[in-house]
Amino acid sequence: MGKRFTSLALSLALLSISALFYYSFAQLRNPCQCVAFRLDDVEDHYLDKVNMQIMKVFQEKNASLSLGIVGNLFGHDEKLISFIRNRINDTNAQLTISNHGWNHEDFRRFSKEDQSLLIKRTNEKLNDILGVTPSVFIAPFDVFNKDTIIALKENGIKYFSSIIDNDTGPYAIHEDAIPYDFPSTATTSDDNGTYWIGVKHENTSTQIEKSISKYGFAVVEMHPYEYSTKHDYSYKPFNITNPKDTFSYEEFIKNWEKARIDWKQIRELQLLIDEVRDKGYTIVPIENLAS
């Protein structure tokens, strides 16, 4: 009887331990089955028509979109500001505001104190202009370091997004993991070393499906560049790979003044949103991936 009881107790203990480990590992995979779209590099007088057309597509599709706004380069373009304000309160096609740096700077170049100040400045300015304090930080250039995470916590940022290539996780959903980490796992463009080239919606859809299968969520990274017509300017000299490189974002954006809406790629975006829903996935803002 004693042996049987001991054996039964041991079996129950092992079963409990197995269940505990199963639960722990299950937490590493977000059960949301959701897709978030983020539009980076939103700022004054820069591909305005392109950015507004992208926002219109999401509104027409009643789909959520997260805007990554560059703080110091935003606030004087009344047409863009009015356009965004009118859509922030649309509950059917939720438009949320994310902090995308102060000058689209490489945060790795700054101390923890300076990183915290840059994040604070952008949050305060966006609150002054739009009446919204961002809870999401989209890392400029998709790069960051440990000090960035500390600075985010100091500013009450709950959600963080870079790119899967620079961020290996974990992507667990629990309070100890704040800021919640949701890197982009799909993109609507192909970096060919010279331009961001828009891709077919099927390409992005495949990336989304793989991401949801692996992580339980997908974040789609977009830029206005791939939805604009191209000219003979290359962004390659400013494609940061080394923290010591030099970069002038203001000079970079001046070269895109002649760009116009690429209607072919806008159509690809419409088809992508439809296909995401056809596959049974829900489109949410980055903030809702942790819900």
Coordinates of C-alpha atoms in Angstrom, one line a residue:
M1 CA 0.0 0.0 0.0
G2 CA 2.9 2.4 0.9
K3 CA 4.7 1.7 -2.3
R4 CA 1.5 2.2 -4.3
F5 CA 0.8 5.5 -2.5
T6 CA 4.4 6.6 -3.1
S7 CA 4.2 5.7 -6.8
L8 CA 0.8 7.5 -7.2
A9 CA 2.1 10.6 -5.4
L10 CA 5.2 10.6 -7.6
S11 CA 3.1 10.3 -10.7
L12 CA 0.9 13.2 -9.7
A13 CA 3.9 15.3 -8.8
L14 CA 5.5 14.6 -12.2
L15 CA 2.1 15.4 -13.9
S16 CA 1.9 18.7 -12.0
I17 CA 5.5 19.6 -13.0
S18 CA 4.8 18.7 -16.6
A19 CA 1.6 20.9 -16.6
L20 CA 3.6 23.7 -15.1
F21 CA 6.3 23.5 -17.7
Y22 CA 3.6 23.3 -20.5
Y23 CA 2.0 26.5 -19.1
S24 CA 5.3 28.3 -18.9
F25 CA 6.3 27.4 -22.4
A26 CA 2.8 28.2 -23.7
Q27 CA 3.2 31.8 -22.4
L28 CA 6.1 32.3 -24.8
R29 CA 3.6 32.1 -27.7
N30 CA 1.0 34.9 -27.9
P31 CA -2.4 33.3 -28.3
C32 CA -3.8 36.5 -30.0
Q33 CA -3.6 35.3 -33.6
C34 CA -3.6 39.0 -34.5
V35 CA -1.8 41.2 -37.0
A36 CA -0.7 44.8 -36.3
F37 CA 0.3 47.2 -39.0
R38 CA 2.8 50.0 -38.2
L39 CA 3.6 52.9 -40.5
D40 CA 7.0 54.4 -39.6
D41 CA 8.5 57.8 -40.4
V42 CA 5.4 60.0 -40.2
E43 CA 6.4 63.7 -40.1
D44 CA 5.6 67.2 -41.5
H45 CA 5.6 67.9 -45.2
Y46 CA 7.1 64.6 -46.1
L47 CA 5.3 62.3 -48.5
D48 CA 2.1 63.7 -47.0
K49 CA -0.2 62.5 -49.7
V50 CA 1.3 59.1 -49.6
N51 CA 0.9 58.8 -45.8
M52 CA -2.7 60.1 -45.9
Q53 CA -3.6 57.7 -48.6
I54 CA -2.3 54.8 -46.6
M55 CA -4.3 55.9 -43.6
K56 CA -7.4 56.2 -45.9
V57 CA -7.0 52.6 -47.0
F58 CA -7.1 51.4 -43.4
Q59 CA -10.1 53.6 -42.6
E60 CA -12.0 52.4 -45.6
K61 CA -11.2 48.8 -44.6
N62 CA -12.2 49.5 -41.0
A63 CA -8.7 48.2 -40.0
S64 CA -6.4 49.5 -37.2
L65 CA -3.1 51.2 -37.9
S66 CA -0.2 52.3 -35.6
L67 CA 1.5 55.5 -36.7
G68 CA 5.2 56.0 -35.8
I69 CA 5.6 59.8 -35.6
V70 CA 9.0 61.5 -35.4
G71 CA 8.5 64.1 -32.6
N72 CA 10.8 67.0 -33.5
L73 CA 9.8 66.7 -37.2
F74 CA 6.1 67.0 -36.5
G75 CA 3.7 69.8 -35.5
H76 CA 3.7 72.4 -38.3
D77 CA 1.9 70.6 -41.1
E78 CA -1.7 71.6 -40.3
K79 CA -3.2 69.5 -43.1
L80 CA -1.5 66.3 -41.8
I81 CA -2.3 67.1 -38.2
S82 CA -6.0 67.7 -38.9
F83 CA -6.1 64.5 -41.0
I84 CA -4.7 62.5 -38.1
R85 CA -6.9 64.2 -35.4
N86 CA -10.0 63.4 -37.3
R87 CA -9.2 59.7 -37.4
I88 CA -7.9 59.1 -33.9
N89 CA -11.4 58.8 -32.4
D90 CA -12.6 56.4 -35.2
T91 CA -13.5 53.3 -33.2
N92 CA -14.1 51.2 -36.3
A93 CA -10.7 51.9 -37.9
Q94 CA -8.5 52.6 -34.8
L95 CA -5.6 54.9 -35.5
T96 CA -3.0 54.8 -32.7
I97 CA 0.0 57.1 -32.1
S98 CA 3.5 55.7 -31.5
N99 CA 6.7 57.4 -30.4
H100 CA 9.3 57.0 -33.2
G101 CA 12.1 59.1 -31.7
W102 CA 12.8 62.8 -31.5
N103 CA 14.9 63.2 -34.7
H104 CA 14.7 59.6 -35.9
E105 CA 18.1 59.2 -34.2
D106 CA 20.1 56.0 -33.6
F107 CA 19.4 55.5 -29.9
R108 CA 22.5 53.4 -29.4
R109 CA 24.6 56.6 -29.7
F110 CA 23.1 58.1 -26.5
S111 CA 23.3 57.6 -22.8
K112 CA 20.4 56.2 -20.9
E113 CA 19.6 59.6 -19.5
D114 CA 19.6 61.2 -23.0
Q115 CA 17.5 58.4 -24.4
S116 CA 15.0 58.9 -21.7
L117 CA 14.9 62.6 -22.4
L118 CA 14.3 62.1 -26.2
I119 CA 11.5 59.7 -25.5
K120 CA 10.0 62.1 -23.0
R121 CA 10.2 65.1 -25.4
T122 CA 8.4 63.2 -28.1
N123 CA 5.6 61.9 -25.8
E124 CA 5.0 65.4 -24.4
K125 CA 5.0 67.0 -27.9
L126 CA 2.6 64.5 -29.3
N127 CA 0.3 64.9 -26.3
D128 CA 0.3 68.7 -26.8
I129 CA -0.5 68.4 -30.5
L130 CA -2.8 65.4 -30.7
G131 CA -4.0 65.0 -27.1
V132 CA -2.5 61.5 -27.0
T133 CA 0.5 60.2 -25.0
P134 CA 2.0 57.2 -26.8
S135 CA 2.4 53.9 -25.0
V136 CA 4.3 52.4 -27.9
F137 CA 7.9 53.0 -28.9
I138 CA 9.0 52.1 -32.5
A139 CA 12.8 52.1 -32.5
P140 CA 14.2 54.4 -35.3
F141 CA 16.3 52.2 -37.7
D142 CA 14.9 49.3 -35.6
V143 CA 18.0 49.4 -33.4
F144 CA 18.3 49.8 -29.6
N145 CA 20.3 48.7 -26.6
K146 CA 19.7 47.8 -22.9
D147 CA 19.6 51.5 -22.0
T148 CA 16.7 52.0 -24.4
I149 CA 14.6 49.4 -22.5
I150 CA 15.4 51.2 -19.2
A151 CA 14.5 54.6 -20.7
L152 CA 11.2 53.2 -21.9
K153 CA 10.3 52.0 -18.5
E154 CA 11.2 55.3 -17.0
N155 CA 8.7 57.0 -19.4
G156 CA 5.9 54.5 -18.8
I157 CA 6.2 53.0 -22.3
K158 CA 4.4 49.6 -22.2
Y159 CA 5.0 48.4 -25.8
F160 CA 8.1 48.2 -27.9
S161 CA 8.7 47.3 -31.5
S162 CA 11.9 47.0 -33.5
I163 CA 12.5 44.2 -36.1
I164 CA 12.8 40.4 -35.6
D165 CA 16.4 40.4 -37.1
N166 CA 17.6 42.7 -34.3
D167 CA 15.5 41.3 -31.5
T168 CA 15.4 37.7 -30.6
G169 CA 12.9 38.0 -27.8
P170 CA 11.5 36.4 -25.7
Y171 CA 8.0 37.7 -26.5
A172 CA 6.2 36.5 -23.4
I173 CA 3.1 38.2 -22.2
H174 CA 3.4 38.7 -18.5
E175 CA 3.9 41.8 -16.2
D176 CA 7.6 41.1 -15.7
A177 CA 8.1 41.5 -19.5
I178 CA 7.0 45.2 -19.6
P179 CA 7.6 46.9 -22.0
Y180 CA 5.9 44.2 -24.0
D181 CA 8.1 43.3 -27.0
F182 CA 6.4 43.0 -30.4
P183 CA 9.1 43.3 -33.2
S184 CA 8.1 43.5 -36.8
T185 CA 8.0 40.1 -38.4
A186 CA 6.8 41.0 -41.8
T187 CA 7.2 43.9 -44.3
T188 CA 5.5 45.4 -47.3
S189 CA 8.9 46.2 -48.9
D190 CA 12.1 44.6 -50.1
D191 CA 15.3 46.4 -49.2
N192 CA 17.4 45.9 -52.4
G193 CA 20.3 48.1 -51.0
T194 CA 19.2 51.1 -53.0
Y195 CA 15.4 51.6 -52.5
W196 CA 12.6 50.2 -50.4
I197 CA 10.8 48.4 -53.2
G198 CA 7.1 47.5 -52.7
V199 CA 6.3 43.8 -52.9
K200 CA 3.3 41.7 -53.9
H201 CA 0.8 41.3 -51.1
E202 CA 1.2 37.5 -51.3
N203 CA 4.8 37.9 -50.1
T204 CA 3.8 39.8 -47.0
S205 CA 0.9 37.5 -46.4
T206 CA 3.3 34.5 -46.3
Q207 CA 5.5 36.3 -43.8
I208 CA 2.5 37.0 -41.6
E209 CA 1.3 33.4 -41.7
K210 CA 4.8 32.1 -40.7
S211 CA 5.0 34.6 -37.9
I212 CA 1.6 33.7 -36.4
S213 CA 2.5 30.1 -36.7
K214 CA 5.7 30.6 -34.7
Y215 CA 4.8 33.5 -32.3
G216 CA 1.0 33.8 -32.3
F217 CA 1.2 37.3 -33.7
A218 CA 2.6 39.4 -36.6
V219 CA 3.7 43.0 -36.9
V220 CA 3.9 44.4 -40.4
E221 CA 6.4 47.1 -40.9
M222 CA 5.6 49.8 -43.5
H223 CA 7.2 53.0 -44.7
P224 CA 5.8 55.7 -47.0
Y225 CA 8.7 55.1 -49.4
E226 CA 7.4 51.8 -50.8
Y227 CA 4.1 53.4 -51.5
S228 CA 5.6 56.3 -53.4
T229 CA 7.0 56.6 -56.9
K230 CA 10.8 56.3 -57.1
H231 CA 13.4 58.6 -58.6
D232 CA 17.2 58.5 -58.9
Y233 CA 17.9 59.0 -55.2
S234 CA 19.3 56.2 -53.1
Y235 CA 18.9 55.9 -49.4
K236 CA 21.9 53.5 -49.2
P237 CA 24.4 56.0 -47.8
F238 CA 22.1 56.4 -44.8
N239 CA 21.3 52.8 -44.1
I240 CA 22.8 52.7 -40.6
T241 CA 24.7 49.5 -39.8
N242 CA 27.4 51.0 -37.5
P243 CA 26.7 53.3 -34.5
K244 CA 29.7 55.4 -35.4
D245 CA 28.4 56.2 -38.9
T246 CA 27.1 59.7 -39.7
F247 CA 23.6 60.4 -40.7
S248 CA 21.5 63.5 -41.5
Y249 CA 17.8 62.6 -41.6
E250 CA 16.8 66.1 -42.7
E251 CA 19.0 65.8 -45.7
F252 CA 17.7 62.3 -46.4
I253 CA 14.0 63.3 -46.6
K254 CA 14.7 66.4 -48.8
N255 CA 15.5 64.0 -51.6
W256 CA 11.9 62.5 -51.6
E257 CA 10.0 65.8 -52.3
K258 CA 9.2 64.8 -55.9
A259 CA 7.8 61.4 -55.0
R260 CA 4.1 60.7 -55.6
I261 CA 1.6 58.0 -54.7
D262 CA 2.3 54.6 -56.2
W263 CA -1.3 53.4 -56.8
K264 CA -0.2 49.9 -57.8
Q265 CA 1.3 49.4 -54.3
I266 CA -1.8 51.0 -52.7
R267 CA -3.8 48.3 -54.4
E268 CA -1.4 45.7 -53.0
L269 CA -2.1 47.0 -49.5
Q270 CA -5.8 46.7 -50.0
L271 CA -5.5 43.2 -51.2
L272 CA -3.2 42.4 -48.2
I273 CA -5.7 43.6 -45.7
D274 CA -8.4 41.5 -47.4
E275 CA -6.2 38.4 -47.4
V276 CA -5.3 38.8 -43.8
R277 CA -8.9 38.8 -42.8
D278 CA -9.8 36.0 -45.2
K279 CA -7.3 33.8 -43.3
G280 CA -9.2 34.5 -40.1
Y281 CA -6.7 36.8 -38.5
T282 CA -7.8 40.0 -36.6
I283 CA -6.1 43.3 -37.3
V284 CA -5.4 45.3 -34.1
P285 CA -3.1 48.1 -33.0
I286 CA 0.2 47.1 -31.5
E287 CA -1.2 48.0 -28.0
N288 CA -3.9 45.3 -28.4
L289 CA -1.5 42.4 -29.1
A290 CA -1.1 41.9 -25.4
S291 CA -4.8 41.9 -24.7

